mmCIF file of C-alpha atoms and ligand atoms in Angstrom:
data_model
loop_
_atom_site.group_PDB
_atom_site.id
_atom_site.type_symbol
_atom_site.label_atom_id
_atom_site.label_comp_id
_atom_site.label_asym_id
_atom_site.label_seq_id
_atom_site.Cartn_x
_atom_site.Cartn_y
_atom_site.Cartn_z
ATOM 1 C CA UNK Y 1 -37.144 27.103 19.105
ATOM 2 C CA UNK Y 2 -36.030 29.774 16.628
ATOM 3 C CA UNK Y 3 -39.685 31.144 15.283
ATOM 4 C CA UNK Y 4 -39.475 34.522 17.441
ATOM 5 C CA UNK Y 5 -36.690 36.301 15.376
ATOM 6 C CA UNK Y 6 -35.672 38.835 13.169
ATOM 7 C CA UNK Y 7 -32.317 38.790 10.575
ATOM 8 C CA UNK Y 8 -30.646 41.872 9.933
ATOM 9 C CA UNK Y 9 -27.672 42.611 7.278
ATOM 10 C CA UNK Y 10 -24.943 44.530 8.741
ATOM 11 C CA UNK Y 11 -21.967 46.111 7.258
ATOM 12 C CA UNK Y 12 -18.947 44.766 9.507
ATOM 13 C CA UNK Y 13 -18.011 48.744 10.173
ATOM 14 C CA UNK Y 14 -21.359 48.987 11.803
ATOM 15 C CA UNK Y 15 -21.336 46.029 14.636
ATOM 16 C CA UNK Y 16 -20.878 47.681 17.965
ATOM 17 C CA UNK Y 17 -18.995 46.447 21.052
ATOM 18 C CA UNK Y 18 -22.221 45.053 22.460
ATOM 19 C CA UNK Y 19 -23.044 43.230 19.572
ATOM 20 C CA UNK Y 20 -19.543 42.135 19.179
ATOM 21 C CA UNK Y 21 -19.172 40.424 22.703
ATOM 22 C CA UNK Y 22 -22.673 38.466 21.759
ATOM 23 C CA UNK Y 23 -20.741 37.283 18.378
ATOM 24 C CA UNK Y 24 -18.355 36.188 20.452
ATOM 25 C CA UNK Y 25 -19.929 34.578 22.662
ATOM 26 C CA UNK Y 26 -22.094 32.672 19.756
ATOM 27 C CA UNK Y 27 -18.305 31.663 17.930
ATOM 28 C CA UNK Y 28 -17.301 30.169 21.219
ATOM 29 C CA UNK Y 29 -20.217 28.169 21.848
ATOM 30 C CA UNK Y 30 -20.338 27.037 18.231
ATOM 31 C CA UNK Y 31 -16.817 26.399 17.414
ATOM 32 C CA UNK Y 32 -14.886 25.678 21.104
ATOM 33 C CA UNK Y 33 -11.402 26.943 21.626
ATOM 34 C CA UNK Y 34 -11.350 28.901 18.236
ATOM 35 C CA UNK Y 35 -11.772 32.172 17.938
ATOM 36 C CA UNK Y 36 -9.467 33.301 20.928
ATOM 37 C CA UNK Y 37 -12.273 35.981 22.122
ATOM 38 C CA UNK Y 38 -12.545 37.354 18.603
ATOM 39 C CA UNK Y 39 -15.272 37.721 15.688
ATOM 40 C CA UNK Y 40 -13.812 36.449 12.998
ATOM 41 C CA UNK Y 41 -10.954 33.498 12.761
ATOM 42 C CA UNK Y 42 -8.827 34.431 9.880
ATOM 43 C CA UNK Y 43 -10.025 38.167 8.938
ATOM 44 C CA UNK Y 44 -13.107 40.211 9.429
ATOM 45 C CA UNK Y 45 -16.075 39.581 6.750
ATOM 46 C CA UNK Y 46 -17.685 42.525 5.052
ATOM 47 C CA UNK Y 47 -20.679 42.159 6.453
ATOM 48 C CA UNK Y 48 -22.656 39.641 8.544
ATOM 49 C CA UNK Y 49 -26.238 37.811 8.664
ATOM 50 C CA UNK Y 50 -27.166 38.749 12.503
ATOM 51 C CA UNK Y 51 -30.503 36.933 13.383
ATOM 52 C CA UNK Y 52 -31.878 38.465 16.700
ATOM 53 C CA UNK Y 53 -34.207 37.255 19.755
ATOM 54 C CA UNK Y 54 -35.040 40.065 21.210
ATOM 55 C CA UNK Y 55 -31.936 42.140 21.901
ATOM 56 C CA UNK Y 56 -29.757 38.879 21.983
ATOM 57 C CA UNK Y 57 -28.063 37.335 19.111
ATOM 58 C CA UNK Y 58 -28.752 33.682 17.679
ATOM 59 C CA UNK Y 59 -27.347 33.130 14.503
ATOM 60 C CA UNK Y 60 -25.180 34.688 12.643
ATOM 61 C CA UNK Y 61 -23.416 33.993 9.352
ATOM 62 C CA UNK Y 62 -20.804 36.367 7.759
ATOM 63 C CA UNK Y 63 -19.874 37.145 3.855
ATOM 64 C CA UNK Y 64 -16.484 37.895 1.869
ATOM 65 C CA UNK Y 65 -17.567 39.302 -1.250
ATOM 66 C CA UNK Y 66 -14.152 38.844 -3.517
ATOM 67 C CA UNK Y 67 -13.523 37.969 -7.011
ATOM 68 C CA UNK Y 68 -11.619 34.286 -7.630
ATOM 69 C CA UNK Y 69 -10.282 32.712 -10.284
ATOM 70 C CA UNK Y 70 -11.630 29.131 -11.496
ATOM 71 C CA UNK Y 71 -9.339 28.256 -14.691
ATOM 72 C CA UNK Y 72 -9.388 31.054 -17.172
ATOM 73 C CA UNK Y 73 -12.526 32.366 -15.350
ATOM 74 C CA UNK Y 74 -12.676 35.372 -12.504
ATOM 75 C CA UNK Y 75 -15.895 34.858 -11.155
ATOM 76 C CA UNK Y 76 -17.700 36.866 -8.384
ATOM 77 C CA UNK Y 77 -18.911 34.804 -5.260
ATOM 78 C CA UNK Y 78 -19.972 35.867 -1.599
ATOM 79 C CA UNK Y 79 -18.130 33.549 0.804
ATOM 80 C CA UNK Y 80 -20.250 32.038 3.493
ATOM 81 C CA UNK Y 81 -18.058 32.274 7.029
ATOM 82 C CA UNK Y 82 -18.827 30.726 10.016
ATOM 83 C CA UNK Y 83 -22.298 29.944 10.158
ATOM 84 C CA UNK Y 84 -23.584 29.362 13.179
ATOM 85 C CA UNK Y 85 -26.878 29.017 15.620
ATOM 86 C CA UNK Y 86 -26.977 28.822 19.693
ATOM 87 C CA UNK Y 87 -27.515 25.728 20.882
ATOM 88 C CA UNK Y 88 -31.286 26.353 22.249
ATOM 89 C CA UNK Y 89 -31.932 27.370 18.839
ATOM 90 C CA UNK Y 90 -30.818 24.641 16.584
ATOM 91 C CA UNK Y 91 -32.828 22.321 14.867
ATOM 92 C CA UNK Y 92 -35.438 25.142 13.693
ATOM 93 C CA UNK Y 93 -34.661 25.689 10.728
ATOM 94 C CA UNK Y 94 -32.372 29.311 11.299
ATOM 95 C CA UNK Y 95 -29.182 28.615 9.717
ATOM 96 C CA UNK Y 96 -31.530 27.535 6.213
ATOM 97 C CA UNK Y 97 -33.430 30.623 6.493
ATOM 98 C CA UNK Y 98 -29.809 32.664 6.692
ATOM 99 C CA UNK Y 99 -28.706 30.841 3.650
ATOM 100 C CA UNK Y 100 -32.103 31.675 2.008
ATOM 101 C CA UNK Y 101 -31.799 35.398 2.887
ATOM 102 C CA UNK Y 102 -27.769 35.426 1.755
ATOM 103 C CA UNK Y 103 -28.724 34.085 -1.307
ATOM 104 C CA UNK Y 104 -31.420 36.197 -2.480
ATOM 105 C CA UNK Y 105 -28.698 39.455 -1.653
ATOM 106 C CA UNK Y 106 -26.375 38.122 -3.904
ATOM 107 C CA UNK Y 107 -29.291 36.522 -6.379
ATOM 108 C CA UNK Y 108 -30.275 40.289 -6.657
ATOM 109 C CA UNK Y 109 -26.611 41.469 -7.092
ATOM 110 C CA UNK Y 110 -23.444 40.943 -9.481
ATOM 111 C CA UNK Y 111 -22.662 37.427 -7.957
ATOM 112 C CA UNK Y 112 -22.372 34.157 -9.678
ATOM 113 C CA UNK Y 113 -21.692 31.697 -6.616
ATOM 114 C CA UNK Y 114 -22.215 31.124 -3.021
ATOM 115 C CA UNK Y 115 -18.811 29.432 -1.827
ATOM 116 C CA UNK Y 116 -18.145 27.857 1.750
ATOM 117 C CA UNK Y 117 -15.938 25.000 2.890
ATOM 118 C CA UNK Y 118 -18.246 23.129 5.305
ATOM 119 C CA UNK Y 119 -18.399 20.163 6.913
ATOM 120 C CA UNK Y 120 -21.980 19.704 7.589
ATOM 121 C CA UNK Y 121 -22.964 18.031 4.143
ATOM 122 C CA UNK Y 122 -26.385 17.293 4.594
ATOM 123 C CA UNK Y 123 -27.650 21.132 5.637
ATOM 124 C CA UNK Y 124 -25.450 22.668 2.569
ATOM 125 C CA UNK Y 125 -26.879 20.089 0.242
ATOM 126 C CA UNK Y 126 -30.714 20.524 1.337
ATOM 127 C CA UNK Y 127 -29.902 24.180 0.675
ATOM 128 C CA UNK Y 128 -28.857 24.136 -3.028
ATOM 129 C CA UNK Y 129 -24.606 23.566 -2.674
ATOM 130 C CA UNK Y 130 -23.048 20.819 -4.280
ATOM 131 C CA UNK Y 131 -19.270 19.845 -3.884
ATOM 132 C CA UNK Y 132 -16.802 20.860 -6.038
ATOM 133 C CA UNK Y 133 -14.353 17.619 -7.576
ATOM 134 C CA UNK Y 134 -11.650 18.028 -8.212
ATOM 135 C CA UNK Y 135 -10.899 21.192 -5.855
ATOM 136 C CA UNK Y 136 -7.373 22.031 -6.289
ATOM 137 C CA UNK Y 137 -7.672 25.066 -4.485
ATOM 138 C CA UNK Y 138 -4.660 27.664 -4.160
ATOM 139 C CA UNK Y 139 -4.952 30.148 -0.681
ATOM 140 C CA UNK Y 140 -3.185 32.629 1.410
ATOM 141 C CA UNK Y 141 -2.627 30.503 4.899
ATOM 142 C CA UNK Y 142 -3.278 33.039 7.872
ATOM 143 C CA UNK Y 143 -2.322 31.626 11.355
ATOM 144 C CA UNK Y 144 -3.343 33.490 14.259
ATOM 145 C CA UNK Y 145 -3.720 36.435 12.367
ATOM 146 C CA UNK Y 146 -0.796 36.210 10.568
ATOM 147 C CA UNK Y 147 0.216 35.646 6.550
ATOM 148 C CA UNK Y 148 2.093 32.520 6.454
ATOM 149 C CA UNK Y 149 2.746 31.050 3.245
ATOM 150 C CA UNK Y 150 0.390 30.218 0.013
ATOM 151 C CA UNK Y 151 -0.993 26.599 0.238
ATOM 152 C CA UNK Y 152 -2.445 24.287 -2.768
ATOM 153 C CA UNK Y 153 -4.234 21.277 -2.224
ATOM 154 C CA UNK Y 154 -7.289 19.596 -3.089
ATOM 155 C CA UNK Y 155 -10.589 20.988 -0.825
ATOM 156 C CA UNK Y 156 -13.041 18.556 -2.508
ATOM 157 C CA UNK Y 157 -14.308 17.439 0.633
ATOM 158 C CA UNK Y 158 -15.359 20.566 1.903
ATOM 159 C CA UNK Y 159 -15.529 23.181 -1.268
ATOM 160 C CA UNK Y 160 -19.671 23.806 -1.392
ATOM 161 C CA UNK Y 161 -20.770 26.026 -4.051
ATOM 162 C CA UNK Y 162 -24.376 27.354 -5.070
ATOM 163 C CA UNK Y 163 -24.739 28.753 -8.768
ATOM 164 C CA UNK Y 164 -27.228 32.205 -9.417
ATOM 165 C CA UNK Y 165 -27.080 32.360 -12.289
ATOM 166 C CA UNK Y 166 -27.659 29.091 -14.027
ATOM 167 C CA UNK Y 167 -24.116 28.691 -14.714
ATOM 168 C CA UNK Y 168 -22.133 25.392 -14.197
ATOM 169 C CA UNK Y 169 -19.100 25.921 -12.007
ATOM 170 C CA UNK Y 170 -15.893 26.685 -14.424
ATOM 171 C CA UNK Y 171 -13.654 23.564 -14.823
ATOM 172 C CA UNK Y 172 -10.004 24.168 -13.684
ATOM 173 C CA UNK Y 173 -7.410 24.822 -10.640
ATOM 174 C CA UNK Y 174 -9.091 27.498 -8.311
ATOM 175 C CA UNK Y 175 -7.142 30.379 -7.062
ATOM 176 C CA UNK Y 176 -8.882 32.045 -4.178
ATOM 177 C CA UNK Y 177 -6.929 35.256 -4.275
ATOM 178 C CA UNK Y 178 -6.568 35.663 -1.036
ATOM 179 C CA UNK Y 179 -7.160 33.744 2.138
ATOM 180 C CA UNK Y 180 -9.438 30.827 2.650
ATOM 181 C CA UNK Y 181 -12.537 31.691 4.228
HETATM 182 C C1 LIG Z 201 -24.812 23.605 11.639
HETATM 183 C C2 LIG Z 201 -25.785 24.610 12.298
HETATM 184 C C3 LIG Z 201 -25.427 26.014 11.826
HETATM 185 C C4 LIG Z 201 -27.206 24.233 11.830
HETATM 186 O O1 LIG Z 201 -28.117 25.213 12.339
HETATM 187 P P1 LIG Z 201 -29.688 24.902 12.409
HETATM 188 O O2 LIG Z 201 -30.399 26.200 12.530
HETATM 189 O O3 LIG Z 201 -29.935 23.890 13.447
HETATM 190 O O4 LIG Z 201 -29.930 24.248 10.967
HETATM 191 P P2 LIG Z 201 -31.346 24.010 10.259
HETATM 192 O O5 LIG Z 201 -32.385 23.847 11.307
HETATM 193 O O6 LIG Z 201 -31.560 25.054 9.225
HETATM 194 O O7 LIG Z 201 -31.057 22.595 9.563
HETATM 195 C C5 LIG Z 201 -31.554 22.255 8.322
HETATM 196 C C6 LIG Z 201 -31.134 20.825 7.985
HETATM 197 O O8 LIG Z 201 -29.709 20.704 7.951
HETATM 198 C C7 LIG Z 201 -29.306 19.456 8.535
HETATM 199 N N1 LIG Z 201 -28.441 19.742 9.672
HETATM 200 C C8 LIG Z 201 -28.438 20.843 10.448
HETATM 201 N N2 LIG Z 201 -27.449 20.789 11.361
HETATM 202 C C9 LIG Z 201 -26.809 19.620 11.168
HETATM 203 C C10 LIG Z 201 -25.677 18.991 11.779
HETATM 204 N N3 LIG Z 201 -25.008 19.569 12.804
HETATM 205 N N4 LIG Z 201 -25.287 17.789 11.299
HETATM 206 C C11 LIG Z 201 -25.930 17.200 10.271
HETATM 207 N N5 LIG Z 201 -27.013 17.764 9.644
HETATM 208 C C12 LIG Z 201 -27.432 18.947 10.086
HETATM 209 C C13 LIG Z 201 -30.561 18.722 8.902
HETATM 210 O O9 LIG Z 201 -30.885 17.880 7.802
HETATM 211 C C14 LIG Z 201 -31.586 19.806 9.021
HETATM 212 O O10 LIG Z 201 -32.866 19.392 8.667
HETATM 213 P P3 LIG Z 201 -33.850 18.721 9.778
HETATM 214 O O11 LIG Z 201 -33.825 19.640 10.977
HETATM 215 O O12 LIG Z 201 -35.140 18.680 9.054
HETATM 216 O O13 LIG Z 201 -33.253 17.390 10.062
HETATM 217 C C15 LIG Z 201 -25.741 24.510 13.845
HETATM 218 O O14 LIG Z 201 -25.913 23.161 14.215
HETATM 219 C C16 LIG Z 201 -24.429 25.019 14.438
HETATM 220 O O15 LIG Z 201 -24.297 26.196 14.731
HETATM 221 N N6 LIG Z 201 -23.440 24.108 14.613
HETATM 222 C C17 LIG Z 201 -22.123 24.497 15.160
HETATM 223 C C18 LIG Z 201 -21.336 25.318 14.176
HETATM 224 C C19 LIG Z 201 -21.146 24.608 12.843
HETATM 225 O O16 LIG Z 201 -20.790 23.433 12.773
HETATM 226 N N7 LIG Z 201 -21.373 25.384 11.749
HETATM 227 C C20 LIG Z 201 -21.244 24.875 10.392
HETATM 228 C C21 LIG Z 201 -19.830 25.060 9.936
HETATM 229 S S1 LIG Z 201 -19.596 24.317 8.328
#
C-alpha cells in the first residue's frame, strides 16, 4: 500500500539520470510498449509530481503549463501527463492525492483549468474533472518525436477539465497551441 511516501515537485531540468531510469521504468510498467525507454511520449513536461518510497519512485504525474485558446478565450491551464502509480501501489489512493497536490499549485497560481485526456473516467470524475462536449480540439501531431501535421477532431471522450477559479469552461472550437499532451 501507498501510506509510506513523500511527493516532491520537480522542475524537469532538475531530474537526474537515476531518477530518470526509475521514471522509466514506472512509464513502462504503466503504459507497455510506449515510451521506447524514454520519460516523456510526445515532449518533456515542465515539471513533474514524483511521489517517493524511500529512495524509489511510485507515482509520478507530469505538467505542461501553456496558454490555449477555447473560442475567443486564451486561457491558462496546467496539463496533466501521464499519470501513473506502480502496480504494488495502486488502489491507495496515490494518483488522487497527486491530483490534490497539482491542483492546489495551480489553485495558488495564475491558472484557470486542469486539462488531461484520460481514459480512466471514474478516478478523473471522483477528483473534480468533468468532460468537455463538444471537444473539437485542434493539435500539433508529434510521432516518435517528430512534428507531423496539425490534426482537428472531436476529443469529447477523453478531454477532462477541472475549473479554479469558478469559471465555466469557454464555449467554442479549442486550439491547443501546440501538441496534445
Ligand atoms: C490509473 C492509476 C493512475 C490510478 O492510480 P491509483 O493510485 O490506484 O488511484 P487511486 O487509488 O487514487 O484511485 C481513486 C479512485 O479512482 C478509481 N480508479 C483508479 N484506478 C482506476 C482504474 N484503473 N480503472 C477504473 N477506476 C479507477 C477508483 O474509483 C478509485 O477509488 P477506489 O479505490 O475507492 O475504488 C493507476 O491505476 C495506473 O497507473 N494505471 C496505469 C496507467 C494509467 O492508465 N494512467 C491513467 C492514464 S489516463
Amino acid at each position: 500500500m501507498a501510506n509510506d511516501y513523500r511527493v516532491k515537485c520537480v522542475p524537469e531540468y532538475e531530474i537526474d539520470t537515476r531518477t530518470a531510469s526509475q521514471i522509466v521504468a514506472l512509464l513502462d510498467e504503466s503504459f507497455p510498449d510506449t515510451f521506447d525507454g524514454r520519460t516523456y511520449f510526445k515532449q518533456l513536461p515542465h515539471f513533474r509530481y514524483l511521489a517517493f518510497e524511500g529512495e524509489t519512485v511510485i507515482g509520478q504525474l507530469g505538467v505542461d503549463h501553456r496558454v490555449i485558446r477555447v473560442g475567443g478565450n486564451i486561457i491558462r491551464i496546467f496539463g496533466i501527463i501521464d499519470l501513473c502509480v506502480r502496480l504494488a501501489h495502486r488502489g491507495a489512493g496515490l494518483a488522487s492525492d497527486l491530483l490534490k497536490q497539482v491542483e492546489s499549485l495551480a489553485a495558488a497560481s495564475n491558472v484557470d483549468f486542469l486539462v488531461l485526456m484520460g481514459d480512466v473516467d471514474t478516478l478523473y470524475i471522483a477528483n473534480g474533472f468533468h468532460h468537455v462536449n463538444p471537444a473539437m480540439t485542434k493539435w500539433l501531431a508529434v510521432e516518435d518525436v517528430e512534428s507531423v501535421t496539425i490534426i482537428e477532431r472531436d476529443l469529447s471522450d477523453c478531454f477532462l477539465v477541472k475549473p479554479l477559479r469558478h469559471t465555466r469552461w469557454p464555449v467554442g472550437n479549442i486550439d491547443m497551441i501546440g501538441y496534445l499532451f
